[in-house]
Each structure stands twice: as structure tokens, then as C-alpha cells.
Short mmCIF file of C-alpha atoms in Angstrom, two decimals:
data_model
loop_
_atom_site.label_atom_id
_atom_site.label_comp_id
_atom_site.label_asym_id
_atom_site.label_seq_id
_atom_site.Cartn_x
_atom_site.Cartn_y
_atom_site.Cartn_z
CA MET L 91 107.64 50.49 -32.65
CA ILE L 92 105.44 48.77 -35.20
CA LYS L 93 101.72 49.48 -34.89
CA LYS L 94 99.30 46.68 -34.23
CA LYS L 95 96.12 46.68 -36.29
CA ILE L 96 94.36 43.37 -35.89
CA SER L 97 94.61 41.36 -32.69
CA ASN L 98 96.88 38.34 -32.30
CA LYS L 99 93.79 36.24 -31.60
CA THR L 100 92.33 37.21 -34.98
CA ILE L 101 95.64 36.46 -36.69
CA GLU L 102 95.59 33.04 -35.05
CA ARG L 103 92.08 32.32 -36.29
CA LEU L 104 92.93 33.54 -39.81
CA SER L 105 95.94 31.22 -39.86
CA ARG L 106 93.64 28.37 -38.84
CA TYR L 107 91.16 29.15 -41.64
CA LEU L 108 94.08 29.29 -44.07
CA ARG L 109 95.26 25.85 -42.99
CA TYR L 110 91.85 24.23 -43.48
CA LEU L 111 91.33 25.99 -46.81
CA THR L 112 94.63 24.45 -47.93
CA TYR L 113 93.46 20.99 -46.80
CA LEU L 114 90.10 21.40 -48.59
CA GLU L 115 91.88 22.53 -51.75
CA LEU L 116 94.11 19.45 -51.59
CA GLU L 117 90.92 17.36 -51.41
CA GLY L 118 89.90 18.94 -54.72
CA LYS L 119 87.17 21.18 -53.32
CA THR L 120 86.54 24.65 -54.73
CA ARG L 121 84.03 26.06 -52.26
CA VAL L 122 83.09 25.75 -48.62
CA ASP L 123 80.25 27.12 -46.52
CA SER L 124 80.87 29.01 -43.30
CA LYS L 125 79.36 26.22 -41.20
CA GLU L 126 81.83 23.59 -42.47
CA LEU L 127 84.90 25.83 -42.21
CA ALA L 128 83.84 27.01 -38.74
CA GLU L 129 83.43 23.41 -37.57
CA LEU L 130 86.94 22.49 -38.73
CA ALA L 131 88.48 25.55 -37.07
CA LEU L 132 86.43 25.04 -33.85
CA VAL L 133 84.87 28.51 -33.96
CA SER L 134 81.22 29.53 -34.23
CA PRO L 135 79.95 30.24 -37.78
CA ALA L 136 79.00 33.73 -36.54
CA LEU L 137 82.59 34.48 -35.43
CA LEU L 138 83.97 33.13 -38.72
CA ARG L 139 81.62 35.34 -40.74
CA LYS L 140 82.50 38.31 -38.52
CA ASP L 141 86.25 37.71 -38.97
CA LEU L 142 85.92 37.49 -42.73
CA SER L 143 83.42 40.31 -43.21
CA HIS L 144 85.90 42.52 -41.36
CA PHE L 145 88.14 42.21 -44.43
CA GLY L 146 85.48 42.90 -47.00
CA GLY L 147 83.32 39.75 -46.82
CA PHE L 148 84.34 37.13 -49.32
CA GLY L 149 81.25 34.93 -49.15
CA LYS L 150 78.10 34.88 -51.22
CA SER L 151 74.83 33.91 -49.57
CA GLY L 152 73.73 30.42 -50.61
CA TYR L 153 77.06 29.76 -52.32
CA GLY L 154 79.56 29.93 -49.48
CA TYR L 155 83.17 30.91 -49.95
CA ASP L 156 85.29 30.37 -53.02
CA ILE L 157 88.24 28.52 -51.48
CA ASN L 158 90.94 29.88 -53.76
CA HIS L 159 89.70 33.47 -53.52
CA LEU L 160 89.40 33.34 -49.73
CA LYS L 161 92.83 31.72 -49.41
CA LEU L 162 94.47 34.44 -51.49
CA ASN L 163 92.81 37.14 -49.42
CA ILE L 164 93.90 35.66 -46.11
CA GLU L 165 97.43 35.27 -47.47
CA LYS L 166 97.34 38.92 -48.44
CA ILE L 167 96.21 39.95 -44.94
CA LEU L 168 98.85 37.76 -43.28
CA ASN L 169 101.50 38.94 -45.70
CA THR L 170 102.67 35.47 -46.70
CA PHE L 171 102.87 36.18 -50.43
CA GLU L 172 106.33 37.63 -50.26
CA PRO L 173 108.90 35.03 -49.22
CA LYS L 174 110.51 35.66 -45.82
CA ARG L 175 113.98 34.60 -44.86
CA PHE L 176 114.72 33.49 -41.32
CA ILE L 177 117.75 32.29 -39.42
CA ILE L 178 117.95 30.16 -36.27
CA THR L 179 120.56 30.68 -33.57
CA GLY L 180 121.04 27.51 -31.53
CA ALA L 181 121.15 24.04 -33.09
CA GLY L 182 119.85 22.20 -30.03
CA ASN L 183 116.63 20.17 -29.85
CA ILE L 184 114.22 23.05 -30.33
CA GLY L 185 116.36 24.75 -33.01
CA THR L 186 116.65 21.49 -34.93
CA ALA L 187 112.90 20.79 -34.66
CA LEU L 188 112.07 24.28 -35.96
CA ALA L 189 114.64 23.93 -38.76
CA ASN L 190 112.87 20.76 -39.87
CA TYR L 191 109.30 22.00 -39.41
CA ILE L 192 107.99 21.74 -42.96
CA TYR L 193 104.89 23.86 -42.46
CA PHE L 194 107.01 27.05 -42.23
CA GLU L 195 108.19 26.47 -45.81
CA LYS L 196 104.58 26.06 -46.96
CA LEU L 197 103.79 29.44 -45.42
CA ASN L 198 106.64 30.93 -47.47
CA PHE L 199 109.13 31.24 -44.59
CA HIS L 200 112.54 29.98 -45.66
CA LEU L 201 115.40 29.03 -43.39
CA SER L 202 118.58 30.59 -44.73
CA ALA L 203 121.09 29.72 -41.99
CA ILE L 204 121.45 28.08 -38.59
CA PHE L 205 124.16 28.99 -36.08
CA ASP L 206 125.73 27.37 -33.04
CA CYS L 207 128.90 27.92 -31.02
CA ASP L 208 129.48 24.23 -30.21
CA PRO L 209 132.37 22.88 -32.36
CA LYS L 210 130.65 19.47 -32.36
CA LYS L 211 127.61 20.99 -34.07
CA ILE L 212 129.33 23.37 -36.49
CA ASP L 213 129.31 22.02 -40.11
CA LYS L 214 126.78 19.32 -39.15
CA LYS L 215 123.88 19.14 -41.61
CA ILE L 216 120.37 20.03 -40.43
CA GLY L 217 117.86 19.69 -43.25
CA LYS L 218 119.40 21.55 -46.20
CA ASN L 219 121.68 23.72 -44.05
CA ASN L 220 125.09 23.25 -42.51
CA VAL L 221 125.38 24.68 -39.03
CA LEU L 222 127.50 27.85 -39.11
CA ASP L 223 129.78 29.12 -36.35
CA SER L 224 128.02 31.71 -34.17
CA LYS L 225 131.14 33.85 -34.48
CA SER L 226 130.24 34.51 -38.10
CA LEU L 227 126.70 35.77 -37.28
CA GLY L 228 127.56 39.49 -37.39
CA ASN L 229 129.30 39.13 -40.70
CA TYR L 230 126.40 37.04 -42.08
CA LEU L 231 123.83 39.69 -41.08
CA GLU L 232 125.83 42.37 -42.87
CA LYS L 233 125.87 40.42 -46.13
CA ASN L 234 122.39 38.82 -46.12
CA LYS L 235 118.85 40.07 -45.78
CA VAL L 236 117.20 38.45 -42.76
CA ASP L 237 113.55 39.12 -41.92
CA ILE L 238 113.21 37.02 -38.78
CA ALA L 239 115.70 35.56 -36.31
CA ILE L 240 114.56 32.62 -34.20
CA LEU L 241 116.50 32.40 -30.94
CA THR L 242 116.86 29.01 -29.29
CA THR L 243 120.17 29.91 -27.64
CA PRO L 244 120.68 29.07 -23.93
CA LYS L 245 119.73 31.85 -21.54
CA GLU L 246 123.39 32.60 -20.71
CA SER L 247 124.23 33.69 -24.26
CA VAL L 248 120.89 34.96 -25.57
CA ARG L 249 121.39 38.60 -24.53
CA SER L 250 124.60 38.98 -26.54
CA VAL L 251 122.94 37.46 -29.63
CA TYR L 252 119.95 39.76 -29.08
CA SER L 253 122.22 42.85 -28.84
CA LEU L 254 123.84 41.94 -32.13
CA LEU L 255 120.47 41.43 -33.87
CA VAL L 256 119.12 44.73 -32.53
CA ASP L 257 122.34 46.47 -33.55
CA LYS L 258 121.96 45.09 -37.10
CA LYS L 259 118.29 46.18 -37.12
CA ILE L 260 116.83 42.73 -37.79
CA PRO L 261 113.10 43.54 -38.03
CA ALA L 262 111.69 40.56 -36.12
CA ILE L 263 112.84 38.17 -33.40
CA TRP L 264 111.02 35.03 -32.25
CA ASN L 265 112.63 34.18 -28.93
CA PHE L 266 112.43 30.66 -27.45
CA ALA L 267 115.13 31.27 -24.81
CA PRO L 268 113.75 31.40 -21.26
CA VAL L 269 114.46 35.13 -20.85
CA ASP L 270 112.03 37.89 -21.88
CA LEU L 271 113.57 40.28 -24.40
CA PRO L 272 112.02 43.71 -25.13
CA SER L 273 111.05 45.04 -28.56
CA THR L 274 112.95 48.06 -29.75
CA GLU L 275 112.11 50.78 -32.25
CA LYS L 276 113.43 48.74 -35.19
CA THR L 277 113.08 45.18 -33.88
CA TYR L 278 109.79 43.55 -32.93
CA VAL L 279 110.19 40.69 -30.45
CA ILE L 280 107.82 37.85 -29.62
CA ASN L 281 108.83 35.91 -26.51
CA GLU L 282 107.61 32.33 -26.85
CA HIS L 283 106.89 30.44 -23.63
CA LEU L 284 106.85 26.80 -24.57
CA SER L 285 105.89 25.67 -21.09
CA LYS L 286 103.02 28.15 -20.76
CA ASN L 287 100.34 25.82 -22.12
CA LEU L 288 101.63 22.97 -19.98
CA LEU L 289 101.05 25.20 -16.94
CA VAL L 290 97.61 26.14 -18.24
CA LEU L 291 96.80 22.41 -18.41
CA SER L 292 98.26 21.94 -14.93
CA TYR L 293 96.01 24.68 -13.61
CA TYR L 294 92.99 23.06 -15.26
CA LEU L 295 93.89 19.68 -13.81
CA LYS L 296 93.68 21.30 -10.37
CA SER L 297 90.28 22.81 -11.01
CA SER L 298 88.79 19.63 -12.42
CA MET B 115 83.97 20.71 -19.05
CA ILE B 116 86.48 22.10 -16.57
CA LYS B 117 85.76 25.62 -15.32
CA LYS B 118 88.24 28.38 -15.96
CA LYS B 119 89.00 30.67 -13.04
CA ILE B 120 92.02 32.79 -13.89
CA SER B 121 92.80 33.83 -17.42
CA ASN B 122 95.46 32.14 -19.55
CA LYS B 123 97.25 35.48 -19.78
CA THR B 124 97.51 35.65 -15.99
CA ILE B 125 98.77 32.05 -15.88
CA GLU B 126 101.41 33.01 -18.43
CA ARG B 127 102.57 35.96 -16.35
CA LEU B 128 102.63 33.86 -13.17
CA SER B 129 104.77 31.27 -14.93
CA ARG B 130 107.13 34.08 -15.96
CA TYR B 131 107.41 35.39 -12.39
CA LEU B 132 108.07 31.83 -11.21
CA ARG B 133 110.90 31.46 -13.72
CA TYR B 134 112.65 34.64 -12.62
CA LEU B 135 112.16 33.84 -8.94
CA THR B 136 113.94 30.55 -9.62
CA TYR B 137 116.82 32.38 -11.33
CA LEU B 138 117.09 34.89 -8.46
CA GLU B 139 117.09 32.04 -5.93
CA LEU B 140 119.90 30.34 -7.85
CA GLU B 141 121.84 33.60 -7.60
CA GLY B 142 121.51 33.29 -3.81
CA LYS B 143 118.98 36.09 -3.35
CA THR B 144 116.22 35.83 -0.76
CA ARG B 145 114.07 38.85 -1.59
CA VAL B 146 113.13 40.99 -4.56
CA ASP B 147 111.14 44.19 -4.94
CA SER B 148 108.25 44.51 -7.37
CA LYS B 149 110.18 46.89 -9.63
CA GLU B 150 113.05 44.44 -10.22
CA LEU B 151 110.80 41.43 -10.79
CA ALA B 152 108.52 43.44 -13.08
CA GLU B 153 111.51 44.58 -15.16
CA LEU B 154 112.71 41.02 -15.66
CA ALA B 155 109.24 39.81 -16.67
CA LEU B 156 108.64 42.84 -18.93
CA VAL B 157 105.45 43.90 -17.16
CA SER B 158 104.65 47.11 -15.31
CA PRO B 159 105.22 47.06 -11.52
CA ALA B 160 101.53 47.97 -11.13
CA LEU B 161 100.41 44.90 -13.10
CA LEU B 162 102.77 42.67 -11.14
CA ARG B 163 101.43 43.96 -7.83
CA LYS B 164 97.86 43.56 -9.09
CA ASP B 165 98.53 39.96 -10.21
CA LEU B 166 100.03 39.03 -6.86
CA SER B 167 97.59 40.93 -4.65
CA HIS B 168 94.83 38.99 -6.41
CA PHE B 169 96.15 35.90 -4.60
CA GLY B 170 96.45 37.46 -1.17
CA GLY B 171 99.36 39.89 -1.63
CA PHE B 172 102.67 38.37 -0.67
CA GLY B 173 104.75 41.55 -0.43
CA LYS B 174 105.53 43.84 2.48
CA SER B 175 105.94 47.55 1.83
CA GLY B 176 109.61 48.59 1.97
CA TYR B 177 110.76 44.98 2.10
CA GLY B 178 109.59 43.55 -1.19
CA TYR B 179 108.75 39.91 -1.73
CA ASP B 180 110.28 36.97 0.06
CA ILE B 181 111.43 34.91 -2.94
CA ASN B 182 110.90 31.48 -1.42
CA HIS B 183 107.47 32.33 -0.03
CA LEU B 184 106.29 33.89 -3.30
CA LYS B 185 107.63 30.95 -5.30
CA LEU B 186 105.77 28.44 -3.15
CA ASN B 187 102.56 30.41 -3.49
CA ILE B 188 102.79 30.65 -7.27
CA GLU B 189 103.57 26.92 -7.45
CA LYS B 190 100.47 26.30 -5.35
CA ILE B 191 98.32 28.41 -7.70
CA LEU B 192 99.76 26.73 -10.79
CA ASN B 193 99.45 23.31 -9.18
CA THR B 194 103.03 22.25 -9.86
CA PHE B 195 103.64 20.78 -6.41
CA GLU B 196 102.18 17.44 -7.28
CA PRO B 197 104.24 15.67 -9.95
CA LYS B 198 102.46 15.21 -13.29
CA ARG B 199 103.07 12.38 -15.69
CA PHE B 200 102.86 12.97 -19.40
CA ILE B 201 103.30 10.88 -22.52
CA ILE B 202 104.20 11.96 -26.05
CA THR B 203 102.74 10.35 -29.16
CA GLY B 204 105.00 10.92 -32.15
CA ALA B 205 108.81 10.65 -31.97
CA GLY B 206 109.49 13.08 -34.82
CA ASN B 207 111.38 16.36 -34.52
CA ILE B 208 108.88 18.17 -32.31
CA GLY B 209 108.18 15.11 -30.15
CA THR B 210 111.90 14.54 -29.64
CA ALA B 211 112.52 18.21 -28.80
CA LEU B 212 109.70 18.21 -26.23
CA ALA B 213 110.95 14.92 -24.77
CA ASN B 214 114.33 16.55 -24.22
CA TYR B 215 113.06 19.90 -23.00
CA ILE B 216 114.57 20.00 -19.50
CA TYR B 217 112.44 22.85 -18.16
CA PHE B 218 109.34 20.58 -18.05
CA GLU B 219 111.10 18.37 -15.52
CA LYS B 220 111.95 21.41 -13.40
CA LEU B 221 108.25 22.29 -13.36
CA ASN B 222 107.51 18.78 -12.05
CA PHE B 223 106.18 17.36 -15.34
CA HIS B 224 107.70 13.97 -15.99
CA LEU B 225 107.75 12.12 -19.28
CA SER B 226 106.69 8.53 -18.69
CA ALA B 227 106.54 7.19 -22.26
CA ILE B 228 106.91 8.15 -25.91
CA PHE B 229 105.14 6.34 -28.75
CA ASP B 230 105.60 6.04 -32.51
CA CYS B 231 104.33 3.68 -35.19
CA ASP B 232 107.51 3.78 -37.31
CA PRO B 233 109.47 0.49 -36.86
CA LYS B 234 112.69 2.48 -37.41
CA LYS B 235 111.91 4.60 -34.34
CA ILE B 236 110.49 1.94 -32.02
CA ASP B 237 112.99 0.94 -29.29
CA LYS B 238 115.24 3.89 -30.13
CA LYS B 239 116.31 5.81 -27.02
CA ILE B 240 115.12 9.40 -26.57
CA GLY B 241 116.45 10.86 -23.32
CA LYS B 242 115.71 8.25 -20.67
CA ASN B 243 112.89 6.58 -22.62
CA ASN B 244 112.76 3.94 -25.31
CA VAL B 245 110.20 4.68 -28.00
CA LEU B 246 107.21 2.32 -27.62
CA ASP B 247 105.03 0.95 -30.41
CA SER B 248 101.87 3.06 -30.86
CA LYS B 249 99.92 -0.21 -30.99
CA SER B 250 100.59 -0.61 -27.27
CA LEU B 251 99.16 2.82 -26.35
CA GLY B 252 95.69 1.59 -25.33
CA ASN B 253 97.17 -1.10 -23.14
CA TYR B 254 99.63 1.38 -21.62
CA LEU B 255 96.84 3.83 -20.74
CA GLU B 256 94.91 1.09 -18.96
CA LYS B 257 97.87 0.19 -16.77
CA ASN B 258 99.43 3.62 -16.09
CA LYS B 259 98.16 6.93 -14.76
CA VAL B 260 98.68 9.65 -17.38
CA ASP B 261 97.81 13.27 -16.62
CA ILE B 262 98.70 14.83 -19.95
CA ALA B 263 99.18 13.47 -23.48
CA ILE B 264 101.23 15.56 -25.90
CA LEU B 265 100.28 14.83 -29.51
CA THR B 266 102.88 15.40 -32.20
CA THR B 267 101.43 12.75 -34.50
CA PRO B 268 100.91 13.57 -38.21
CA LYS B 269 97.49 14.95 -39.05
CA GLU B 270 96.46 11.72 -40.80
CA SER B 271 96.64 9.65 -37.62
CA VAL B 272 95.96 12.21 -34.90
CA ARG B 273 92.18 11.68 -34.80
CA SER B 274 92.46 7.99 -34.01
CA VAL B 275 94.99 8.69 -31.22
CA TYR B 276 92.67 11.42 -29.93
CA SER B 277 89.67 9.04 -29.88
CA LEU B 278 91.64 6.53 -27.86
CA LEU B 279 92.76 9.18 -25.34
CA VAL B 280 89.22 10.53 -24.96
CA ASP B 281 87.90 6.98 -24.60
CA LYS B 282 90.42 6.33 -21.81
CA LYS B 283 89.45 9.66 -20.16
CA ILE B 284 92.95 11.17 -20.18
CA PRO B 285 92.31 14.50 -18.43
CA ALA B 286 94.47 16.75 -20.61
CA ILE B 287 95.76 16.84 -24.18
CA TRP B 288 98.34 19.27 -25.59
CA ASN B 289 97.97 18.93 -29.34
CA PHE B 290 100.76 19.98 -31.73
CA ALA B 291 99.23 18.26 -34.78
CA PRO B 292 97.89 20.71 -37.40
CA VAL B 293 94.24 19.78 -36.76
CA ASP B 294 92.05 21.43 -34.10
CA LEU B 295 90.67 18.89 -31.64
CA PRO B 296 87.73 19.73 -29.36
CA SER B 297 87.67 19.38 -25.56
CA THR B 298 85.20 16.87 -24.17
CA GLU B 299 83.53 16.55 -20.78
CA LYS B 300 86.46 14.58 -19.33
CA THR B 301 89.33 15.72 -21.52
CA TYR B 302 90.59 19.28 -21.76
CA VAL B 303 92.42 20.02 -25.03
CA ILE B 304 94.82 22.83 -25.87
CA ASN B 305 95.56 23.12 -29.59
CA GLU B 306 99.06 24.51 -30.04
CA HIS B 307 99.73 26.45 -33.23
CA LEU B 308 103.47 26.56 -33.61
CA SER B 309 103.35 28.73 -36.70
CA LYS B 310 100.94 31.27 -35.19
CA ASN B 311 103.63 33.58 -33.82
CA LEU B 312 105.53 33.39 -37.10
CA LEU B 313 102.40 34.70 -38.82
CA VAL B 314 102.02 37.40 -36.20
CA LEU B 315 105.59 38.49 -37.01
CA SER B 316 104.81 38.32 -40.72
CA TYR B 317 101.81 40.57 -40.19
CA TYR B 318 103.97 43.03 -38.22
CA LEU B 319 106.62 43.03 -40.95
CA LYS B 320 103.91 44.15 -43.37
CA SER B 321 102.75 47.01 -41.15
CA SER B 322 106.25 48.30 -40.45
#
């Protein structure tokens, strides 16, 4: 089991800072003060400074943060320097949307293959990839390095895909199927619950 | 601002229990013990019992939980009895995937309209809905009750859509655009970060 060092909430905030730093850089800016960056990311300036000082403190008093320097450091923490290769199993609506989500590419995550078992979908083009037959998944995993597998398979078939991925020691799985899959010693799993935030909103609507 | 009573993490677990109770019911079962339900939801039986006892304790020792009774109680807590109407702004990949995501309907969330400003997308059919012109959004909101607006608009136009929704006092916004939008007194906003879990995996890959 892989050890956790910084909390998922901190990772989320860091990824937010990274996004706004990228936007500011695109606007031609070279530095930003903590107040401005905190406002964009909807956090308090104190929390922002705390988050960043935790990693060595990249700001200078009265100058703010050097955008490029801070960006590089966050990328180092989040490990997005080295390109990552991911596959998607399931070429349905969610699989297709994720295959076409351009921000992943910007973060250095590259889709290398997409699989489906439906003959109507096999060989169809999604973005730059042709959909491959799910039957060839085992063979593909033996011949190609895959860092992350995104599962958008229906719940009926997700456990067999999962077993194959665990068997081939794929290091990370991001599971969108509506079944919770456990992490194993070699494979770290995040179970995504797309409807969770809808239910959070529903709960808030009740309390309002 | 709407007051928060139970944590988002608890809401997430409740929504997971609800999902498995639905599966068990479909299999024709009428009761389940805490151990079995906890195993499916990947939580400890102790945590499951704690979560449920918090709302009055629906289990009987030696009998387990009555599936139908527990399901109804969780639905009551999550406020999914009353149907909710949502709209989607943005008929791109994510908007289309969410429009076709059948589980929302099962949770009693009903898509009433989808909007886009691209003439090539307007009038195109997505599921049961024809894409409407974004220009008609303000008018639509005046004439129809909308509980939740899902934003999948590009970041360039999301702030103007947001202003309109806040102006019309739409109670809840689920924002997928890569810009963090604040909640207001009348409008509760959840900013979804689709790439967050990918970065969490990336971070874990580094530490492994």
C-alpha cells in the first residue's frame, strides 16, 4: 500500500493554485501576491501562505510569488513533470468525455488507448485514438507501460476488468463504475462518485 | 448562506449505502446485516453502524437492517424524495455525458433543459432534450423552476452565466468549468475539479 504524505484536500488546493498560475502566465504576468492568488482560488491568504510555506515558502515579502518558480515547484510536488500514460476502459458517454478532456493533456497525462467490448464502438475514432476491443486489454497491458487505468465500464463487467488490472500490477486505477473497488498492495484505487456532489447539493437544498 | 449539518464525507457514505441497498433490493433481498453492507461500501462495520445510529439506528440486533426501511430513511436524509429539476449549460463532452448519465434520474434528479451558444449544437437532440440557445437562458429561468444548474461552459463565458444564475436566485450550482465560483447568500456553489483525483493518483505514483 502506498503511503499518503499530504492530504487530498491539500493536493486539491495545490492543483487549483497551479491552474490559476497557468492562467496568470498566459496573461503575461510574472509575479502574483498571495492575496490575488488566494482570491482566485477562493481560499484565505493565510491558508495559501500556510500551504506554500509547508513546501519551503516560495514567496518574498513585498514582492509576492514568482509565478514560474512557484508553478515549477507545485508541479514537482504533484509529480506532473514526468509524462503519465493512461488508458480508458469503456467508450460510453463518460469514457468519451474523459478521452476528450483537454486539461488532462496539459497536466502531462496522455491517453494511450481506449477499450470497449461493443462491436459498434470498436475501431470508432475518439479524439486521436481508435477504440480497441476489450479482449485485447490483457495483451496490451503486457506490451505497454500504463500508469493509470480509468474505468468507465458498466458495473456488471467492472470486476473482471479490475482483476485483470490488479493481476498486471497497474499502479493506479480511477474508477467511475458504480461499484467500490479496493486498493491492493500494488494498485492504488480511487473510487469516483459522480453523483456525490449532486446529493450534497440536494441535502443543502433541504436545509435552506 | 445555507448551514451545513452533516459532513460531505458522511453524505458520500450515505449515498454509497443507498446505492448498494438498491442493488440488493434488485436482487430480491429484503434485509442485510451491517457486515455485508459495510463490505460492499468499503467501510468498517463500526463506521457503518455509527453513521446509521446517528440518524436513529435502523437495525435490530441479530436481524440486520430492513433494506426498504433503511433505503427510505437515507432517501429522506438526502432529500431525494422530492424530484429536483436541473439544467445544464454547455453541450460539450462533459455536458453531454452528464445529460446522459442515467443514475441522476434514478436519484430523482431530472434534466429539464440544456443550453449552448454554438449554432451547430442548438436544436441538436441530447437524450430527450433539444439543445436550447444560451441567449434564451434568462427567459427560461423566469418561466421555469430550476433547483440546480450544472455549468460545463468554457471558462471564458462561465462568469456571465454565473451572474445570471445568481441574479435569478437559482438555489444551487454545480460548476465543472475550470474557474472557482463563490457561493452567495441565495446560491450554493460546488466547484467540481475533475482533474483533482488524477493529480492525487499522480502524487501517489511518486510516493510509491
